[in-house]
């Protein structure tokens, strides 16, 4: 059913406007107005409309942020004006010296400076044409950089277009350049390394490396996954500053909805700059991103022009660097810590040392690969660094001890004695016993989570008390909790205790998908839980599945399948399933509405993107008509339904001579 073109166009533009507004509220203003889910719904709707009307897709649509397919290589691009670096000052005296030079060369008595954070990231030039983001280029060697446009488009604090009204207000033309820094927030960095630790990826030494690695990749979906942010600090029109003061540029950038640090300060003379540096030295720990110093710039553009440049850096700016938070110390021992997910993490126990005012006596070594990469052994002298609130990190071995001892992973879990597993294609060693005391707290919290068994009221404080009082040792124990025992806990009135028991009781009715997710099997998220629940009739059925059977489930690859078989190979986990069953937690596959037996004994495989429905919905339709759906093509497959960008399954179908259907043909078969 075709709707009027103009109406659709308006609807699409309207959605884009809304999304732009909410992106600004969330990523720039840090003050969201709607929930993530509501944002996702708007985005989903726009994607749907654009998929149905590809002729209406524009390069500045919020949907382009999603991250496309990898490209072949980077194009290089010559900067209109070189991206220079800055001279450094390592002391307040050096800053005063800089001020003296500026005053002498400019013949002024006192200079107005802008002091702002020195963001520890990757500098980038963003070029806007007609108000829309046209190109993003890395600094490169300062003269020529790499064109990373698709990647920067995934960074949500970078506007894809600037509102013409804002440009008009700031008296700016539609073609301009914004320079600034791409950074990775500390939290995203810690989370990235945690993931890398689990999956055996490379461990990043600091957020700057992780940010740079996230921008200089050919696959923009990697950039999108790194949760990078952009801070602007420089505005150019035809290679020059459009204002007579830098502070005006910073103000204009703000009006144009760029994120500029809210913390820049106009300083009257160098002594105010020193105060600024001083005040941020400690406060910077609390910032959500890393700064490694303060950049000091002359505010007046005419004075900047008088002072000019050396070959390498402007004479009107300098970077004051905070003292490095690095120190050398001795590794006294290396022991393992069993984390909340059961991963064994080697930890270096250090001779206590002061690093930037904090005593450091431990440092994570992440995993075996990292230990090998560093070549560290017990007894060695190492260089440790503390970057913001990020956990201290061993940078390198500076001296090998004569009596050094290599570290070896234990074969048994130091907490519960279960056998340690190592999945073949990861570097992580894991204790997979779901009831291991090291994991108890997190397992319980995960199990009770909103997206898992959704036991409202079972928060951290209560879980801690339940564990301390010995009332629960595993998730199944929740189902035998008694009112009198709960009421005896701190801050527990009879009513709230009864509410919790009711919540626990209700949770027995949860779906199989939720229970599978709630078990906390590595790599089994909500979505995988749903896919598995659509394939197996009960947890027992899932537990009995072989690696091959698991891999038949859509989106389940060897790694996920191995994690599942590993989980159920642990006797303690099989015991737990029995205990849950006995307690009344044994959901089975949801009854589906059977509409016909048209596809009885027919098996389907879907590959590529479908236009009118998701692959899951298509699979559900097949099942409602008595058919089966598999993740891989074999001679037994009856039909392969092919959407856009099909994968290797399409080639396999052709080579095996399995009938191939388009989505339209699939609909016809069904009389949809
Ligand atoms: S201004 C010509 N401001 O530090 C002036 N740079 O060490 C160019 N940086 O290449 C830069 N925060 O990548 C400026 N607030 C800030 C900055 C900043 C970080 C980076 C930038 C530059 C490097 C020089």
PDB file of N, CA and C in Angstrom, residues 424-517:
ATOM      1  N   UNK A 424      39.023 -23.331  24.053  1.00  0.00           N
ATOM      2  CA  UNK A 424      40.129 -23.375  23.105  1.00  0.00           C
ATOM      3  C   UNK A 424      40.435 -22.056  22.394  1.00  0.00           C
ATOM      4  N   UNK A 425      39.406 -21.271  22.043  1.00  0.00           N
ATOM      5  CA  UNK A 425      39.727 -20.066  21.275  1.00  0.00           C
ATOM      6  C   UNK A 425      39.708 -18.781  22.093  1.00  0.00           C
ATOM      7  N   UNK A 426      39.847 -18.880  23.429  1.00  0.00           N
ATOM      8  CA  UNK A 426      40.008 -17.658  24.212  1.00  0.00           C
ATOM      9  C   UNK A 426      41.200 -17.860  25.136  1.00  0.00           C
ATOM     10  N   UNK A 427      41.698 -16.748  25.695  1.00  0.00           N
ATOM     11  CA  UNK A 427      42.815 -16.906  26.624  1.00  0.00           C
ATOM     12  C   UNK A 427      42.320 -16.974  28.060  1.00  0.00           C
ATOM     13  N   UNK A 428      40.995 -16.878  28.229  1.00  0.00           N
ATOM     14  CA  UNK A 428      40.471 -16.809  29.585  1.00  0.00           C
ATOM     15  C   UNK A 428      40.419 -18.192  30.229  1.00  0.00           C
ATOM     16  N   UNK A 429      40.830 -18.255  31.486  1.00  0.00           N
ATOM     17  CA  UNK A 429      40.675 -19.461  32.292  1.00  0.00           C
ATOM     18  C   UNK A 429      39.493 -19.190  33.201  1.00  0.00           C
ATOM     19  N   UNK A 430      38.627 -20.196  33.341  1.00  0.00           N
ATOM     20  CA  UNK A 430      37.397 -19.926  34.066  1.00  0.00           C
ATOM     21  C   UNK A 430      37.008 -21.027  35.033  1.00  0.00           C
ATOM     22  N   UNK A 431      36.422 -20.594  36.158  1.00  0.00           N
ATOM     23  CA  UNK A 431      35.740 -21.525  37.038  1.00  0.00           C
ATOM     24  C   UNK A 431      34.284 -21.451  36.614  1.00  0.00           C
ATOM     25  N   UNK A 432      33.700 -22.573  36.145  1.00  0.00           N
ATOM     26  CA  UNK A 432      32.331 -22.493  35.623  1.00  0.00           C
ATOM     27  C   UNK A 432      31.290 -22.959  36.631  1.00  0.00           C
ATOM     28  N   UNK A 433      31.720 -23.230  37.851  1.00  0.00           N
ATOM     29  CA  UNK A 433      30.772 -23.613  38.884  1.00  0.00           C
ATOM     30  C   UNK A 433      29.906 -22.396  39.267  1.00  0.00           C
ATOM     31  N   UNK A 434      28.587 -22.477  38.915  1.00  0.00           N
ATOM     32  CA  UNK A 434      27.713 -21.320  39.142  1.00  0.00           C
ATOM     33  C   UNK A 434      27.586 -20.998  40.626  1.00  0.00           C
ATOM     34  N   UNK A 435      27.879 -21.983  41.497  1.00  0.00           N
ATOM     35  CA  UNK A 435      27.734 -21.753  42.933  1.00  0.00           C
ATOM     36  C   UNK A 435      29.071 -21.444  43.605  1.00  0.00           C
ATOM     37  N   UNK A 436      30.126 -21.211  42.802  1.00  0.00           N
ATOM     38  CA  UNK A 436      31.429 -20.867  43.388  1.00  0.00           C
ATOM     39  C   UNK A 436      31.250 -19.614  44.246  1.00  0.00           C
ATOM     40  N   UNK A 437      31.743 -19.632  45.498  1.00  0.00           N
ATOM     41  CA  UNK A 437      31.504 -18.490  46.387  1.00  0.00           C
ATOM     42  C   UNK A 437      31.967 -17.157  45.801  1.00  0.00           C
ATOM     43  N   UNK A 438      33.000 -17.193  44.971  1.00  0.00           N
ATOM     44  CA  UNK A 438      33.483 -15.934  44.398  1.00  0.00           C
ATOM     45  C   UNK A 438      32.436 -15.313  43.491  1.00  0.00           C
ATOM     46  N   UNK A 439      31.583 -16.163  42.950  1.00  0.00           N
ATOM     47  CA  UNK A 439      30.606 -15.677  41.987  1.00  0.00           C
ATOM     48  C   UNK A 439      29.220 -15.526  42.583  1.00  0.00           C
ATOM     49  N   UNK A 440      29.084 -15.986  43.830  1.00  0.00           N
ATOM     50  CA  UNK A 440      27.753 -16.083  44.436  1.00  0.00           C
ATOM     51  C   UNK A 440      26.969 -14.776  44.355  1.00  0.00           C
ATOM     52  N   UNK A 441      27.605 -13.716  44.815  1.00  0.00           N
ATOM     53  CA  UNK A 441      26.916 -12.432  44.900  1.00  0.00           C
ATOM     54  C   UNK A 441      26.450 -11.991  43.513  1.00  0.00           C
ATOM     55  N   UNK A 442      27.391 -12.019  42.551  1.00  0.00           N
ATOM     56  CA  UNK A 442      27.039 -11.554  41.207  1.00  0.00           C
ATOM     57  C   UNK A 442      26.040 -12.479  40.536  1.00  0.00           C
ATOM     58  N   UNK A 443      26.172 -13.787  40.787  1.00  0.00           N
ATOM     59  CA  UNK A 443      25.221 -14.725  40.187  1.00  0.00           C
ATOM     60  C   UNK A 443      23.815 -14.424  40.679  1.00  0.00           C
ATOM     61  N   UNK A 444      23.711 -14.158  41.991  1.00  0.00           N
ATOM     62  CA  UNK A 444      22.398 -13.879  42.559  1.00  0.00           C
ATOM     63  C   UNK A 444      21.825 -12.586  41.993  1.00  0.00           C
ATOM     64  N   UNK A 445      22.663 -11.546  41.909  1.00  0.00           N
ATOM     65  CA  UNK A 445      22.184 -10.266  41.400  1.00  0.00           C
ATOM     66  C   UNK A 445      21.784 -10.382  39.932  1.00  0.00           C
ATOM     67  N   UNK A 446      22.580 -11.133  39.180  1.00  0.00           N
ATOM     68  CA  UNK A 446      22.262 -11.316  37.761  1.00  0.00           C
ATOM     69  C   UNK A 446      20.956 -12.094  37.607  1.00  0.00           C
ATOM     70  N   UNK A 447      20.826 -13.146  38.390  1.00  0.00           N
ATOM     71  CA  UNK A 447      19.635 -13.997  38.348  1.00  0.00           C
ATOM     72  C   UNK A 447      18.379 -13.180  38.627  1.00  0.00           C
ATOM     73  N   UNK A 448      18.478 -12.265  39.608  1.00  0.00           N
ATOM     74  CA  UNK A 448      17.315 -11.478  40.026  1.00  0.00           C
ATOM     75  C   UNK A 448      17.057 -10.286  39.107  1.00  0.00           C
ATOM     76  N   UNK A 449      18.000 -10.000  38.214  1.00  0.00           N
ATOM     77  CA  UNK A 449      17.950  -8.788  37.385  1.00  0.00           C
ATOM     78  C   UNK A 449      16.651  -8.628  36.606  1.00  0.00           C
ATOM     79  N   UNK A 450      16.409  -7.377  36.229  1.00  0.00           N
ATOM     80  CA  UNK A 450      15.164  -7.028  35.558  1.00  0.00           C
ATOM     81  C   UNK A 450      14.956  -7.818  34.268  1.00  0.00           C
ATOM     82  N   UNK A 451      16.057  -8.063  33.550  1.00  0.00           N
ATOM     83  CA  UNK A 451      15.914  -8.771  32.284  1.00  0.00           C
ATOM     84  C   UNK A 451      16.038 -10.287  32.458  1.00  0.00           C
ATOM     85  N   UNK A 452      16.409 -10.702  33.672  1.00  0.00           N
ATOM     86  CA  UNK A 452      16.524 -12.143  33.938  1.00  0.00           C
ATOM     87  C   UNK A 452      15.242 -12.590  34.648  1.00  0.00           C
ATOM     88  N   UNK A 453      15.310 -13.003  35.933  1.00  0.00           N
ATOM     89  CA  UNK A 453      14.105 -13.499  36.599  1.00  0.00           C
ATOM     90  C   UNK A 453      13.257 -12.362  37.188  1.00  0.00           C
ATOM     91  N   UNK A 454      13.773 -11.161  37.096  1.00  0.00           N
ATOM     92  CA  UNK A 454      13.003  -9.967  37.471  1.00  0.00           C
ATOM     93  C   UNK A 454      12.414 -10.062  38.879  1.00  0.00           C
ATOM     94  N   UNK A 455      13.286 -10.311  39.858  1.00  0.00           N
ATOM     95  CA  UNK A 455      12.824 -10.385  41.248  1.00  0.00           C
ATOM     96  C   UNK A 455      13.036  -9.010  41.872  1.00  0.00           C
ATOM     97  N   UNK A 456      11.980  -8.225  41.866  1.00  0.00           N
ATOM     98  CA  UNK A 456      12.083  -6.855  42.344  1.00  0.00           C
ATOM     99  C   UNK A 456      12.354  -6.877  43.841  1.00  0.00           C
ATOM    100  N   UNK A 457      13.255  -6.010  44.293  1.00  0.00           N
ATOM    101  CA  UNK A 457      13.530  -5.933  45.729  1.00  0.00           C
ATOM    102  C   UNK A 457      14.730  -6.755  46.158  1.00  0.00           C
ATOM    103  N   UNK A 458      15.261  -7.577  45.263  1.00  0.00           N
ATOM    104  CA  UNK A 458      16.444  -8.361  45.637  1.00  0.00           C
ATOM    105  C   UNK A 458      17.697  -7.613  45.171  1.00  0.00           C
ATOM    106  N   UNK A 459      18.028  -6.568  45.898  1.00  0.00           N
ATOM    107  CA  UNK A 459      19.169  -5.726  45.521  1.00  0.00           C
ATOM    108  C   UNK A 459      20.432  -6.135  46.259  1.00  0.00           C
ATOM    109  N   UNK A 460      21.471  -5.318  46.073  1.00  0.00           N
ATOM    110  CA  UNK A 460      22.789  -5.652  46.628  1.00  0.00           C
ATOM    111  C   UNK A 460      22.769  -5.833  48.144  1.00  0.00           C
ATOM    112  N   UNK A 461      22.114  -4.897  48.838  1.00  0.00           N
ATOM    113  CA  UNK A 461      22.166  -4.949  50.311  1.00  0.00           C
ATOM    114  C   UNK A 461      21.553  -6.239  50.843  1.00  0.00           C
ATOM    115  N   UNK A 462      20.436  -6.636  50.233  1.00  0.00           N
ATOM    116  CA  UNK A 462      19.754  -7.839  50.709  1.00  0.00           C
ATOM    117  C   UNK A 462      20.543  -9.087  50.333  1.00  0.00           C
ATOM    118  N   UNK A 463      21.053  -9.089  49.095  1.00  0.00           N
ATOM    119  CA  UNK A 463      21.862 -10.239  48.680  1.00  0.00           C
ATOM    120  C   UNK A 463      23.044 -10.422  49.630  1.00  0.00           C
ATOM    121  N   UNK A 464      23.706  -9.311  49.968  1.00  0.00           N
ATOM    122  CA  UNK A 464      24.855  -9.415  50.881  1.00  0.00           C
ATOM    123  C   UNK A 464      24.447 -10.023  52.220  1.00  0.00           C
ATOM    124  N   UNK A 465      23.320  -9.588  52.734  1.00  0.00           N
ATOM    125  CA  UNK A 465      22.867 -10.130  54.024  1.00  0.00           C
ATOM    126  C   UNK A 465      22.500 -11.609  53.912  1.00  0.00           C
ATOM    127  N   UNK A 466      21.825 -11.954  52.807  1.00  0.00           N
ATOM    128  CA  UNK A 466      21.430 -13.356  52.633  1.00  0.00           C
ATOM    129  C   UNK A 466      22.662 -14.263  52.602  1.00  0.00           C
ATOM    130  N   UNK A 467      23.733 -13.758  51.972  1.00  0.00           N
ATOM    131  CA  UNK A 467      24.955 -14.561  51.884  1.00  0.00           C
ATOM    132  C   UNK A 467      25.632 -14.634  53.254  1.00  0.00           C
ATOM    133  N   UNK A 468      25.756 -13.445  53.890  1.00  0.00           N
ATOM    134  CA  UNK A 468      26.429 -13.410  55.194  1.00  0.00           C
ATOM    135  C   UNK A 468      25.751 -14.307  56.219  1.00  0.00           C
ATOM    136  N   UNK A 469      24.422 -14.309  56.207  1.00  0.00           N
ATOM    137  CA  UNK A 469      23.680 -15.107  57.180  1.00  0.00           C
ATOM    138  C   UNK A 469      23.610 -16.577  56.764  1.00  0.00           C
ATOM    139  N   UNK A 470      24.217 -16.900  55.643  1.00  0.00           N
ATOM    140  CA  UNK A 470      24.212 -18.291  55.192  1.00  0.00           C
ATOM    141  C   UNK A 470      22.833 -18.752  54.740  1.00  0.00           C
ATOM    142  N   UNK A 471      21.949 -17.811  54.385  1.00  0.00           N
ATOM    143  CA  UNK A 471      20.600 -18.211  53.984  1.00  0.00           C
ATOM    144  C   UNK A 471      20.546 -18.703  52.536  1.00  0.00           C
ATOM    145  N   UNK A 472      21.417 -18.173  51.685  1.00  0.00           N
ATOM    146  CA  UNK A 472      21.473 -18.695  50.308  1.00  0.00           C
ATOM    147  C   UNK A 472      22.916 -18.962  49.892  1.00  0.00           C
ATOM    148  N   UNK A 473      23.109 -20.098  49.280  1.00  0.00           N
ATOM    149  CA  UNK A 473      24.419 -20.386  48.730  1.00  0.00           C
ATOM    150  C   UNK A 473      24.376 -20.398  47.204  1.00  0.00           C
ATOM    151  N   UNK A 474      23.191 -20.670  46.678  1.00  0.00           N
ATOM    152  CA  UNK A 474      23.039 -20.591  45.227  1.00  0.00           C
ATOM    153  C   UNK A 474      21.653 -20.049  44.902  1.00  0.00           C
ATOM    154  N   UNK A 475      21.383 -19.817  43.638  1.00  0.00           N
ATOM    155  CA  UNK A 475      20.126 -19.158  43.265  1.00  0.00           C
ATOM    156  C   UNK A 475      18.908 -20.005  43.627  1.00  0.00           C
ATOM    157  N   UNK A 476      19.068 -21.331  43.656  1.00  0.00           N
ATOM    158  CA  UNK A 476      17.922 -22.184  43.972  1.00  0.00           C
ATOM    159  C   UNK A 476      17.484 -22.012  45.422  1.00  0.00           C
ATOM    160  N   UNK A 477      18.448 -21.651  46.308  1.00  0.00           N
ATOM    161  CA  UNK A 477      18.111 -21.453  47.717  1.00  0.00           C
ATOM    162  C   UNK A 477      17.098 -20.326  47.918  1.00  0.00           C
ATOM    163  N   UNK A 478      17.008 -19.414  46.953  1.00  0.00           N
ATOM    164  CA  UNK A 478      16.045 -18.307  47.069  1.00  0.00           C
ATOM    165  C   UNK A 478      14.637 -18.846  47.246  1.00  0.00           C
ATOM    166  N   UNK A 479      14.386 -19.992  46.597  1.00  0.00           N
ATOM    167  CA  UNK A 479      13.022 -20.519  46.583  1.00  0.00           C
ATOM    168  C   UNK A 479      12.646 -21.249  47.867  1.00  0.00           C
ATOM    169  N   UNK A 480      13.619 -21.398  48.783  1.00  0.00           N
ATOM    170  CA  UNK A 480      13.230 -21.998  50.058  1.00  0.00           C
ATOM    171  C   UNK A 480      13.364 -21.005  51.215  1.00  0.00           C
ATOM    172  N   UNK A 481      13.468 -19.709  50.896  1.00  0.00           N
ATOM    173  CA  UNK A 481      13.537 -18.687  51.953  1.00  0.00           C
ATOM    174  C   UNK A 481      12.232 -18.629  52.741  1.00  0.00           C
ATOM    175  N   UNK A 482      12.373 -18.383  54.056  1.00  0.00           N
ATOM    176  CA  UNK A 482      11.175 -18.336  54.905  1.00  0.00           C
ATOM    177  C   UNK A 482      11.006 -16.947  55.507  1.00  0.00           C
ATOM    178  N   UNK A 483       9.756 -16.585  55.733  1.00  0.00           N
ATOM    179  CA  UNK A 483       9.416 -15.252  56.224  1.00  0.00           C
ATOM    180  C   UNK A 483      10.155 -14.888  57.520  1.00  0.00           C
ATOM    181  N   UNK A 484      10.165 -15.793  58.495  1.00  0.00           N
ATOM    182  CA  UNK A 484      10.771 -15.452  59.800  1.00  0.00           C
ATOM    183  C   UNK A 484      12.266 -15.157  59.668  1.00  0.00           C
ATOM    184  N   UNK A 485      12.925 -15.898  58.762  1.00  0.00           N
ATOM    185  CA  UNK A 485      14.367 -15.678  58.563  1.00  0.00           C
ATOM    186  C   UNK A 485      14.612 -14.300  57.936  1.00  0.00           C
ATOM    187  N   UNK A 486      13.744 -13.918  57.005  1.00  0.00           N
ATOM    188  CA  UNK A 486      13.895 -12.625  56.333  1.00  0.00           C
ATOM    189  C   UNK A 486      13.633 -11.468  57.283  1.00  0.00           C
ATOM    190  N   UNK A 487      12.604 -11.613  58.081  1.00  0.00           N
ATOM    191  CA  UNK A 487      12.233 -10.540  58.992  1.00  0.00           C
ATOM    192  C   UNK A 487      13.356 -10.268  59.991  1.00  0.00           C
ATOM    193  N   UNK A 488      14.141 -11.304  60.286  1.00  0.00           N
ATOM    194  CA  UNK A 488      15.241 -11.145  61.230  1.00  0.00           C
ATOM    195  C   UNK A 488      16.393 -10.325  60.640  1.00  0.00           C
ATOM    196  N   UNK A 489      16.379 -10.132  59.315  1.00  0.00           N
ATOM    197  CA  UNK A 489      17.464  -9.368  58.687  1.00  0.00           C
ATOM    198  C   UNK A 489      17.310  -7.884  58.990  1.00  0.00           C
ATOM    199  N   UNK A 490      18.429  -7.180  58.836  1.00  0.00           N
ATOM    200  CA  UNK A 490      18.422  -5.747  59.082  1.00  0.00           C
ATOM    201  C   UNK A 490      17.460  -5.020  58.147  1.00  0.00           C
ATOM    202  N   UNK A 491      16.788  -4.031  58.653  1.00  0.00           N
ATOM    203  CA  UNK A 491      15.905  -3.178  57.853  1.00  0.00           C
ATOM    204  C   UNK A 491      14.885  -3.959  57.031  1.00  0.00           C
ATOM    205  N   UNK A 492      14.324  -4.990  57.631  1.00  0.00           N
ATOM    206  CA  UNK A 492      13.346  -5.769  56.899  1.00  0.00           C
ATOM    207  C   UNK A 492      12.062  -5.848  57.694  1.00  0.00           C
ATOM    208  N   UNK A 493      11.045  -5.173  57.236  1.00  0.00           N
ATOM    209  CA  UNK A 493       9.768  -5.256  57.930  1.00  0.00           C
ATOM    210  C   UNK A 493       9.013  -6.447  57.355  1.00  0.00           C
ATOM    211  N   UNK A 494       7.995  -6.871  58.062  1.00  0.00           N
ATOM    212  CA  UNK A 494       7.254  -8.051  57.630  1.00  0.00           C
ATOM    213  C   UNK A 494       6.685  -7.862  56.229  1.00  0.00           C
ATOM    214  N   UNK A 495       6.215  -6.617  55.978  1.00  0.00           N
ATOM    215  CA  UNK A 495       5.569  -6.372  54.690  1.00  0.00           C
ATOM    216  C   UNK A 495       6.571  -6.500  53.533  1.00  0.00           C
ATOM    217  N   UNK A 496       7.739  -5.886  53.722  1.00  0.00           N
ATOM    218  CA  UNK A 496       8.706  -5.953  52.627  1.00  0.00           C
ATOM    219  C   UNK A 496       9.230  -7.381  52.452  1.00  0.00           C
ATOM    220  N   UNK A 497       9.338  -8.106  53.565  1.00  0.00           N
ATOM    221  CA  UNK A 497       9.784  -9.501  53.470  1.00  0.00           C
ATOM    222  C   UNK A 497       8.761 -10.318  52.679  1.00  0.00           C
ATOM    223  N   UNK A 498       7.497 -10.075  52.988  1.00  0.00           N
ATOM    224  CA  UNK A 498       6.452 -10.822  52.275  1.00  0.00           C
ATOM    225  C   UNK A 498       6.441 -10.444  50.792  1.00  0.00           C
ATOM    226  N   UNK A 499       6.633  -9.149  50.519  1.00  0.00           N
ATOM    227  CA  UNK A 499       6.693  -8.721  49.114  1.00  0.00           C
ATOM    228  C   UNK A 499       7.783  -9.460  48.363  1.00  0.00           C
ATOM    229  N   UNK A 500       8.955  -9.574  49.010  1.00  0.00           N
ATOM    230  CA  UNK A 500      10.067 -10.251  48.347  1.00  0.00           C
ATOM    231  C   UNK A 500       9.715 -11.714  48.080  1.00  0.00           C
ATOM    232  N   UNK A 501       9.115 -12.352  49.080  1.00  0.00           N
ATOM    233  CA  UNK A 501       8.738 -13.762  48.883  1.00  0.00           C
ATOM    234  C   UNK A 501       7.728 -13.899  47.735  1.00  0.00           C
ATOM    235  N   UNK A 502       6.811 -12.933  47.652  1.00  0.00           N
ATOM    236  CA  UNK A 502       5.829 -12.975  46.556  1.00  0.00           C
ATOM    237  C   UNK A 502       6.520 -12.826  45.206  1.00  0.00           C
ATOM    238  N   UNK A 503       7.477 -11.888  45.184  1.00  0.00           N
ATOM    239  CA  UNK A 503       8.241 -11.678  43.941  1.00  0.00           C
ATOM    240  C   UNK A 503       8.960 -12.963  43.529  1.00  0.00           C
ATOM    241  N   UNK A 504       9.574 -13.618  44.514  1.00  0.00           N
ATOM    242  CA  UNK A 504      10.315 -14.852  44.230  1.00  0.00           C
ATOM    243  C   UNK A 504       9.351 -15.924  43.710  1.00  0.00           C
ATOM    244  N   UNK A 505       8.196 -15.995  44.341  1.00  0.00           N
ATOM    245  CA  UNK A 505       7.201 -16.984  43.926  1.00  0.00           C
ATOM    246  C   UNK A 505       6.767 -16.730  42.468  1.00  0.00           C
ATOM    247  N   UNK A 506       6.476 -15.446  42.186  1.00  0.00           N
ATOM    248  CA  UNK A 506       6.029 -15.090  40.834  1.00  0.00           C
ATOM    249  C   UNK A 506       7.096 -15.416  39.795  1.00  0.00           C
ATOM    250  N   UNK A 507       8.360 -15.296  40.195  1.00  0.00           N
ATOM    251  CA  UNK A 507       9.441 -15.496  39.217  1.00  0.00           C
ATOM    252  C   UNK A 507       9.455 -16.924  38.664  1.00  0.00           C
ATOM    253  N   UNK A 508       8.793 -17.840  39.385  1.00  0.00           N
ATOM    254  CA  UNK A 508       8.746 -19.227  38.888  1.00  0.00           C
ATOM    255  C   UNK A 508       8.026 -19.293  37.551  1.00  0.00           C
ATOM    256  N   UNK A 509       7.182 -18.298  37.290  1.00  0.00           N
ATOM    257  CA  UNK A 509       6.389 -18.331  36.058  1.00  0.00           C
ATOM    258  C   UNK A 509       7.143 -17.754  34.864  1.00  0.00           C
ATOM    259  N   UNK A 510       8.358 -17.304  35.093  1.00  0.00           N
ATOM    260  CA  UNK A 510       9.110 -16.702  33.986  1.00  0.00           C
ATOM    261  C   UNK A 510       9.331 -17.672  32.833  1.00  0.00           C
ATOM    262  N   UNK A 511       9.614 -17.077  31.671  1.00  0.00           N
ATOM    263  CA  UNK A 511       9.798 -17.899  30.470  1.00  0.00           C
ATOM    264  C   UNK A 511      11.116 -18.664  30.520  1.00  0.00           C
ATOM    265  N   UNK A 512      11.210 -19.649  29.665  1.00  0.00           N
ATOM    266  CA  UNK A 512      12.444 -20.427  29.531  1.00  0.00           C
ATOM    267  C   UNK A 512      13.591 -19.513  29.097  1.00  0.00           C
ATOM    268  N   UNK A 513      13.287 -18.580  28.199  1.00  0.00           N
ATOM    269  CA  UNK A 513      14.327 -17.661  27.705  1.00  0.00           C
ATOM    270  C   UNK A 513      14.960 -16.900  28.862  1.00  0.00           C
ATOM    271  N   UNK A 514      14.116 -16.407  29.765  1.00  0.00           N
ATOM    272  CA  UNK A 514      14.627 -15.659  30.907  1.00  0.00           C
ATOM    273  C   UNK A 514      15.478 -16.548  31.815  1.00  0.00           C
ATOM    274  N   UNK A 515      15.012 -17.765  32.048  1.00  0.00           N
ATOM    275  CA  UNK A 515      15.779 -18.651  32.932  1.00  0.00           C
ATOM    276  C   UNK A 515      17.158 -18.951  32.324  1.00  0.00           C
ATOM    277  N   UNK A 516      17.183 -19.227  31.019  1.00  0.00           N
ATOM    278  CA  UNK A 516      18.469 -19.541  30.378  1.00  0.00           C
ATOM    279  C   UNK A 516      19.429 -18.361  30.531  1.00  0.00           C
ATOM    280  N   UNK A 517      18.910 -17.159  30.296  1.00  0.00           N
ATOM    281  CA  UNK A 517      19.744 -15.966  30.450  1.00  0.00           C
ATOM    282  C   UNK A 517      20.170 -15.801  31.909  1.00  0.00           C
TER     283      UNK A 517
END
